[in-house]
mmCIF file of C-alpha atoms in Angstrom:
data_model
loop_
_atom_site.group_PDB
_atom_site.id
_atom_site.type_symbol
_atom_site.label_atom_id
_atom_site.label_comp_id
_atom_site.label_asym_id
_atom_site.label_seq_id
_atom_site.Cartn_x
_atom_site.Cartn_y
_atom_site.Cartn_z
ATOM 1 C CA UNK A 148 15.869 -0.144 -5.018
ATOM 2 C CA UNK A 149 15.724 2.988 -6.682
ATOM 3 C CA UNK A 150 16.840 4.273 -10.188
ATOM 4 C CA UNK A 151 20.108 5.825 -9.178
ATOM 5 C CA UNK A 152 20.673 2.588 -7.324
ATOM 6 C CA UNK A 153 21.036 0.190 -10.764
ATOM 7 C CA UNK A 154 24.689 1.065 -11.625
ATOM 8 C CA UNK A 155 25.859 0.127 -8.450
ATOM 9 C CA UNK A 156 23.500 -3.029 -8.324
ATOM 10 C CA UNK A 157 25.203 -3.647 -11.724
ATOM 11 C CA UNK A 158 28.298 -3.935 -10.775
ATOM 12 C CA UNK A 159 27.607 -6.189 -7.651
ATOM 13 C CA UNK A 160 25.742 -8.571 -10.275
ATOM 14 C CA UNK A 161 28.258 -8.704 -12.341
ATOM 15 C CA UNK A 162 30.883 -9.833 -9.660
ATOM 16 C CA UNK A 163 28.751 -12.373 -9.121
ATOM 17 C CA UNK A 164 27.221 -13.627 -12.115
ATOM 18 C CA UNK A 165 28.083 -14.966 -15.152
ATOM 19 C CA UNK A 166 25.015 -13.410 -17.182
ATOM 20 C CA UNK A 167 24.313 -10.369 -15.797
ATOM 21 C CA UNK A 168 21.199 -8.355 -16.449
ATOM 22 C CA UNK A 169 21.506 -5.185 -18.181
ATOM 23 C CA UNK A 170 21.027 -2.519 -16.363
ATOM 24 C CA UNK A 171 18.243 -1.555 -18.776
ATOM 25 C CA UNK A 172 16.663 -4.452 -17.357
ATOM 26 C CA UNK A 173 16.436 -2.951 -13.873
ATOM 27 C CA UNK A 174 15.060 0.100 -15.223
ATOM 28 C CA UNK A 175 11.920 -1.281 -16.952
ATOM 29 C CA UNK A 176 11.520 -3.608 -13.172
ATOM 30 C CA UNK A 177 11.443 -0.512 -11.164
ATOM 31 C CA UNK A 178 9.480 1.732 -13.319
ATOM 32 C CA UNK A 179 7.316 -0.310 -15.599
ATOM 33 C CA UNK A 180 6.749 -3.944 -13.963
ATOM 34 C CA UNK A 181 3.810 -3.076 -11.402
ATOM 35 C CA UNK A 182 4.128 -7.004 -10.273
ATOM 36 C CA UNK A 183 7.973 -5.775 -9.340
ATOM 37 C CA UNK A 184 9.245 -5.446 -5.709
ATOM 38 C CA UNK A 185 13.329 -4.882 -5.304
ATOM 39 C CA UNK A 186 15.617 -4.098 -2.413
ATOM 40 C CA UNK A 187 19.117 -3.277 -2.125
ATOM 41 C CA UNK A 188 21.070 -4.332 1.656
ATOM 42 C CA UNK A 189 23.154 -1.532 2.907
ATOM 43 C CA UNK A 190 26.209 -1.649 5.641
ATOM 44 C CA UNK A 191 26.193 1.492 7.731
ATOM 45 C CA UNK A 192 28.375 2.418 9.933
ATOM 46 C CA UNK A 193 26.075 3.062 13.618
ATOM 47 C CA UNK A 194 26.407 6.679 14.242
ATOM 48 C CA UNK A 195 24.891 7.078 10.359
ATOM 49 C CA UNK A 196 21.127 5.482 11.601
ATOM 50 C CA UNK A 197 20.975 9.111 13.605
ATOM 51 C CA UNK A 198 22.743 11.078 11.137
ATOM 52 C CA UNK A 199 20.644 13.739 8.503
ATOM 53 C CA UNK A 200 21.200 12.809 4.759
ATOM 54 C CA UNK A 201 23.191 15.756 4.696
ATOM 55 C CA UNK A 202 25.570 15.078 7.191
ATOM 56 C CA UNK A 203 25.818 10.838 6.925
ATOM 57 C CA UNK A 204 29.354 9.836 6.535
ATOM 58 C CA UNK A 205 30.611 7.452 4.023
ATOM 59 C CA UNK A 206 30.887 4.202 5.359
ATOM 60 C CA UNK A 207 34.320 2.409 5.358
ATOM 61 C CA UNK A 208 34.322 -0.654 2.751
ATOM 62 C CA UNK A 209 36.818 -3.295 1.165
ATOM 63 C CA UNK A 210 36.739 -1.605 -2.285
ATOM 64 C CA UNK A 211 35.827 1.720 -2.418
ATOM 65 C CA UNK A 212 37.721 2.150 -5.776
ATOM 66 C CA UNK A 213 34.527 0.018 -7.140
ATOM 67 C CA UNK A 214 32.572 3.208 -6.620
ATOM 68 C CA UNK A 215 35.241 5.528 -8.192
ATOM 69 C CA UNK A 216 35.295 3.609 -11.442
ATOM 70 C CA UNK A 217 31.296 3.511 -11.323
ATOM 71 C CA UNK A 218 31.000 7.280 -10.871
ATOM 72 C CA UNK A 219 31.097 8.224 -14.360
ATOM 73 C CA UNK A 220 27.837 5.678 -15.081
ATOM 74 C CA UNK A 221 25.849 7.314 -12.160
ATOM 75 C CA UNK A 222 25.078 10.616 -14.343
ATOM 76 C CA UNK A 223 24.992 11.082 -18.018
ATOM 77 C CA UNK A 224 27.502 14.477 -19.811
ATOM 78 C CA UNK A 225 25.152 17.229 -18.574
ATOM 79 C CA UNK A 226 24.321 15.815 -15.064
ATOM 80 C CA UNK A 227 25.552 17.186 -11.733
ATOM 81 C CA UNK A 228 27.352 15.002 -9.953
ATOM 82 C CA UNK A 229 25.870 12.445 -6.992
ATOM 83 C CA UNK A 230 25.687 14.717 -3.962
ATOM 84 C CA UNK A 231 27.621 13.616 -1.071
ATOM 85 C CA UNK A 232 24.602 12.201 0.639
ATOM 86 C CA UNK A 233 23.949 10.157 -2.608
ATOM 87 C CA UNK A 234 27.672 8.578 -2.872
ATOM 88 C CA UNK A 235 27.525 7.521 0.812
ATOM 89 C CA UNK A 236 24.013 5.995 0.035
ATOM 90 C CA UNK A 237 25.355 3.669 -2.979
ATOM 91 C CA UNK A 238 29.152 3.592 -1.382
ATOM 92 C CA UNK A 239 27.065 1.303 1.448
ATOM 93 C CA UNK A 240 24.879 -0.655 -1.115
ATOM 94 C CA UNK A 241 25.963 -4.487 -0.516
ATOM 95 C CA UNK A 242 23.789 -6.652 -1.941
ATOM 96 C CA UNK A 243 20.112 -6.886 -3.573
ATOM 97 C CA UNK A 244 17.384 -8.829 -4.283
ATOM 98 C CA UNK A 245 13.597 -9.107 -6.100
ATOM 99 C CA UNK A 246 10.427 -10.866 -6.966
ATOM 100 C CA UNK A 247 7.481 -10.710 -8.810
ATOM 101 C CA UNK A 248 3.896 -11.118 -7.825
ATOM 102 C CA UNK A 249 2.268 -13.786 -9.398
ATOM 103 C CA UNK A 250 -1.179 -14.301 -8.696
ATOM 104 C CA UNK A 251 -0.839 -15.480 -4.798
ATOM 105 C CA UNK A 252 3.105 -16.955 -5.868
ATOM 106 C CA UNK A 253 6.025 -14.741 -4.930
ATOM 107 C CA UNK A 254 8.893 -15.564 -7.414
ATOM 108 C CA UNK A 255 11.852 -14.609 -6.325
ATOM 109 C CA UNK A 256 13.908 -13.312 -9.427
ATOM 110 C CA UNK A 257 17.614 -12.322 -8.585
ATOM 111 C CA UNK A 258 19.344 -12.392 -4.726
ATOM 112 C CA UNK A 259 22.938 -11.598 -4.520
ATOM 113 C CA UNK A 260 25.358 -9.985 -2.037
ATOM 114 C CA UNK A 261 28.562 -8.315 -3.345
ATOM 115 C CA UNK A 262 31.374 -11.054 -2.290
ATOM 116 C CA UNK A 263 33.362 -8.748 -0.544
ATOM 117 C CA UNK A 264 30.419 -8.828 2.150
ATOM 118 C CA UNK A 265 29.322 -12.541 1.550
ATOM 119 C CA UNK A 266 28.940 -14.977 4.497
ATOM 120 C CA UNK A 267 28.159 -11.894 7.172
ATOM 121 C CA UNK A 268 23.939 -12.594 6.719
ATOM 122 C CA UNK A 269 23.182 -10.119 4.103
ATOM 123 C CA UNK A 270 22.038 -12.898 1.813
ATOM 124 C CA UNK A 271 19.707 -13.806 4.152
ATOM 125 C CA UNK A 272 18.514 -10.732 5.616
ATOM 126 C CA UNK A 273 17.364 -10.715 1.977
ATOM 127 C CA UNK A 274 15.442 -13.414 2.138
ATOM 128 C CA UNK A 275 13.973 -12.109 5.161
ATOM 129 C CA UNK A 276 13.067 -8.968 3.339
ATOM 130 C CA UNK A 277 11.392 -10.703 0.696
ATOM 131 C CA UNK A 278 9.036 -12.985 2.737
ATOM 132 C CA UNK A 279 8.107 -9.472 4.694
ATOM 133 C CA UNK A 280 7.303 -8.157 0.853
ATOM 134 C CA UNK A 281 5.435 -11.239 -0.050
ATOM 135 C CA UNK A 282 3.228 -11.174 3.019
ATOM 136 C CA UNK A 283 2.409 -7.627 2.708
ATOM 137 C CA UNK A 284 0.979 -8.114 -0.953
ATOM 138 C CA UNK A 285 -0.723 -11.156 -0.589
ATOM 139 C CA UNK A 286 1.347 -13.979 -1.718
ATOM 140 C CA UNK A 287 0.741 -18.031 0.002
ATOM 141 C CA UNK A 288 3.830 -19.143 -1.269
ATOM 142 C CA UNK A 289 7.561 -18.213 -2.615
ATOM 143 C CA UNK A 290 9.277 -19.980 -5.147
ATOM 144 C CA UNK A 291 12.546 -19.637 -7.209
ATOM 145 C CA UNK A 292 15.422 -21.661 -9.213
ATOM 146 C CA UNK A 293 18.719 -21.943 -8.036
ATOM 147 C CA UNK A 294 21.531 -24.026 -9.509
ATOM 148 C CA UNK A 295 21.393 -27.458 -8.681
ATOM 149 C CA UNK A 296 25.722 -26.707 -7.434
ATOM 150 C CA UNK A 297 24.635 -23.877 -5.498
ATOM 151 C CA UNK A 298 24.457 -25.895 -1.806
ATOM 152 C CA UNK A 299 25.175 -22.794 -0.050
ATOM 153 C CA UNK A 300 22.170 -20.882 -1.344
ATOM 154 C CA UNK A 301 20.096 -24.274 -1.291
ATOM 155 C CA UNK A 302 20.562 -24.426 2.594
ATOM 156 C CA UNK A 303 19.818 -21.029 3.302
ATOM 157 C CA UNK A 304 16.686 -21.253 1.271
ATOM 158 C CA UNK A 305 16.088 -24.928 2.856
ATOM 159 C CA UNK A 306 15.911 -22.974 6.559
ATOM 160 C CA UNK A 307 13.102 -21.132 5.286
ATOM 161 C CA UNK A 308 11.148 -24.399 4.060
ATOM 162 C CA UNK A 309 12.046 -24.282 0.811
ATOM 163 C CA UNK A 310 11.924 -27.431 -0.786
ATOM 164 C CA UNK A 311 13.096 -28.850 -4.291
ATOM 165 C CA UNK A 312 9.591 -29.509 -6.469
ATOM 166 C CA UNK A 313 11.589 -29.968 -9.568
ATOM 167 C CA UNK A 314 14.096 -29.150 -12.109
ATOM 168 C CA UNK A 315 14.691 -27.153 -14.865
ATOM 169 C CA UNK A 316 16.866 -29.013 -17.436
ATOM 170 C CA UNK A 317 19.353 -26.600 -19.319
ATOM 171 C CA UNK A 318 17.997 -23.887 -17.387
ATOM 172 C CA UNK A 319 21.268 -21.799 -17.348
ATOM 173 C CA UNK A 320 22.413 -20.410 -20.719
ATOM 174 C CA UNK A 321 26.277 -20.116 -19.593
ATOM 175 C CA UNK A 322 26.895 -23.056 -19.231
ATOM 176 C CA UNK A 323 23.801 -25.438 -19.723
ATOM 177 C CA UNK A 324 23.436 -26.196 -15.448
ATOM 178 C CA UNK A 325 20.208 -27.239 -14.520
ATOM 179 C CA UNK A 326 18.116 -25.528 -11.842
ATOM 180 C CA UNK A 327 16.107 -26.785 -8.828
ATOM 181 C CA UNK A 328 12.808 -25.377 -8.891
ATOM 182 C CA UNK A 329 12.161 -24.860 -4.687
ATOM 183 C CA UNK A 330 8.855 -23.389 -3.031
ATOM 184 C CA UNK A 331 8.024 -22.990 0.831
ATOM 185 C CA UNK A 332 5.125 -24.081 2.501
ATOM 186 C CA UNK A 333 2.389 -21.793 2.599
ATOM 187 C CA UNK A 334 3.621 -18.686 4.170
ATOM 188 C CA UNK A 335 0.350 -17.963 6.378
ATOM 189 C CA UNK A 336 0.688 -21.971 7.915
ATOM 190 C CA UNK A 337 1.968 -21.835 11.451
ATOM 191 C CA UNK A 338 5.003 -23.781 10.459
ATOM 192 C CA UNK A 339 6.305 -21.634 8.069
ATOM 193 C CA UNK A 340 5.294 -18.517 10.909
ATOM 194 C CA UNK A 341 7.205 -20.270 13.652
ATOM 195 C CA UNK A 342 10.493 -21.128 11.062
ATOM 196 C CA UNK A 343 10.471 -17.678 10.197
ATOM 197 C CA UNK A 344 10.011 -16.211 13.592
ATOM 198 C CA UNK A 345 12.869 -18.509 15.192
ATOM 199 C CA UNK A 346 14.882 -17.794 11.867
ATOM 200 C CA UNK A 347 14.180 -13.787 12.511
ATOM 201 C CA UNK A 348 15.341 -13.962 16.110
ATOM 202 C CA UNK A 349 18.750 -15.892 15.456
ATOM 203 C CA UNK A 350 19.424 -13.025 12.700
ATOM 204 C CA UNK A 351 18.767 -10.668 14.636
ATOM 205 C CA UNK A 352 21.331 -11.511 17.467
ATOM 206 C CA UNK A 353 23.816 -12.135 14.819
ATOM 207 C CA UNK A 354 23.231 -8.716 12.600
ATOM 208 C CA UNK A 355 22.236 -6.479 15.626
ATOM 209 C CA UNK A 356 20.023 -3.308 15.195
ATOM 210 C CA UNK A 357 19.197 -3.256 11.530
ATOM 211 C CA UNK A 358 16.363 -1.485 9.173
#
C-alpha cells in the first residue's frame, strides 16, 4: 500500500465497515509506524501483467463510478491530476489488508475486500500475503480479533490454524460485539508449513497466475 493508495482503500473500508479508519490513520501506518506492513489486492485484466505503466489499460469493474466520485480526494486544489497509469492502478485496487510486528507476534490489524469482489479468494489471497510478510520479518505466530458473528472470516482464518484463545468482551464500539481473539500455531512448525503449502496450491488453481 502506498500513499496515493489510502483514498481508494478508504472507500473500500468504508463499504465494509461500520467504523472506518480515517484515512489519516493510514497515513501515519505507512509513513511513521516502522512495525507497519500493508497490502492492497488488485484485479487485472491478463494482457496488463505484460503491459508498461504507460500503456496498462484500465481494468473493467462493477463500479467504476466509485472511482469517479473518489477522484477529487486523490489530489489536493493545486495538484495535477492521477496520470492514466495511476487511475488504472487504484481503478483495480480490490481489497487490503495489514499487521504489525510485535516482538516475534504478527497482529493482523484490518483485512477487507471491496464486496463487489467478495467470495472470488481475494480475502484470502490476503491472508496468504500476510503469512509471506510475517515469515519474512521474523514473526512465530499471527494473531487477530474478529467478531464472534463473523463465521465466514472465522473459517477462512480456521484453514490457516487459527484457533479461538479468547475473547474480547465489548470489543466493538458500534455496537458493543465481542471479539474472538484467534492465533495459529507456530508458523515455522511443519504443520502450519504443510496447511499453508496445501492451502497455497488449492488457491492457486482457483486464482490462476497471480503476483
Amino acid at each position: 500500500m502506498r500513499i496515493e493508495h489510502i483514498p481508494v482503500v478508504s472507500a473500500i473500508e468504508r463499504r465494509c465497515f461500520a467504523q472506518p479508519w480515517p484515512q489519516n490513520a493510514y497515513r501515519r501506518e505507512i509513513q511513521s509506524n516502522r512495525t507497519a506492513h500493508y497490502f492492497v489486492a488488485r484485479m487485472v485484466e491478463s494482457d496488463e501483467r505484460s503491459a508498461t505503466p504507460e500503456t496498462r489499460p484500465a481494468p473493467a469493474t462493477p463500479d467504476n463510478g466509485l472511482f469517479g466520485r473518489l477522484s477529487r480526494l486523490l489530489r489536493g486544489p493545486l495538484e495535477p491530476p492521477p496520470t492514466p497509469a495511476l487511475e488504472a492502478e487504484l481503478r483495480s485496487i480490490v481489497g487490503y489488508a495489514g499487521l504489525w510486528l510485535m516482538t516475534d507476534e504478527a497482529h493482523i490489524t484490518t483485512i477487507a475486500v471491496d464486496p463487489d469482489f467478495q467470495g472470488r479468494g481475494i480475502g484470502e489471497l490476503l491472508v496468504v500475503a500476510l503469512i509471506d510478510r510475517a515469515q519474512q520479518i521474523g514473526a512465530r505466530w499471527l494473531t487477530l480479533e474478529v467478531r464472534v458473528t463473523n463465521d465466514v472470516a472465522q473459517r477462512l482464518y480456521e484453514k490457516y490454524t487459527f484457533k479461538e484463545m479468547g475473547i474480547r468482551r465489548r470489543y466493538y464500539s458500534d455496537n458493543g460485539e465481542d471479539a474472538l481473539v484467534m492465533w495459529t500455531d507456530p508458523i515455522d512448525s511443519d504443520t502450519f508449513q504443510e496447511t499453508l503449502l496445501r492451502n497455497r496450491e488449492a488457491l492457486d488453481r482457483r486464482l490462476g497466475p497471480y503476483d
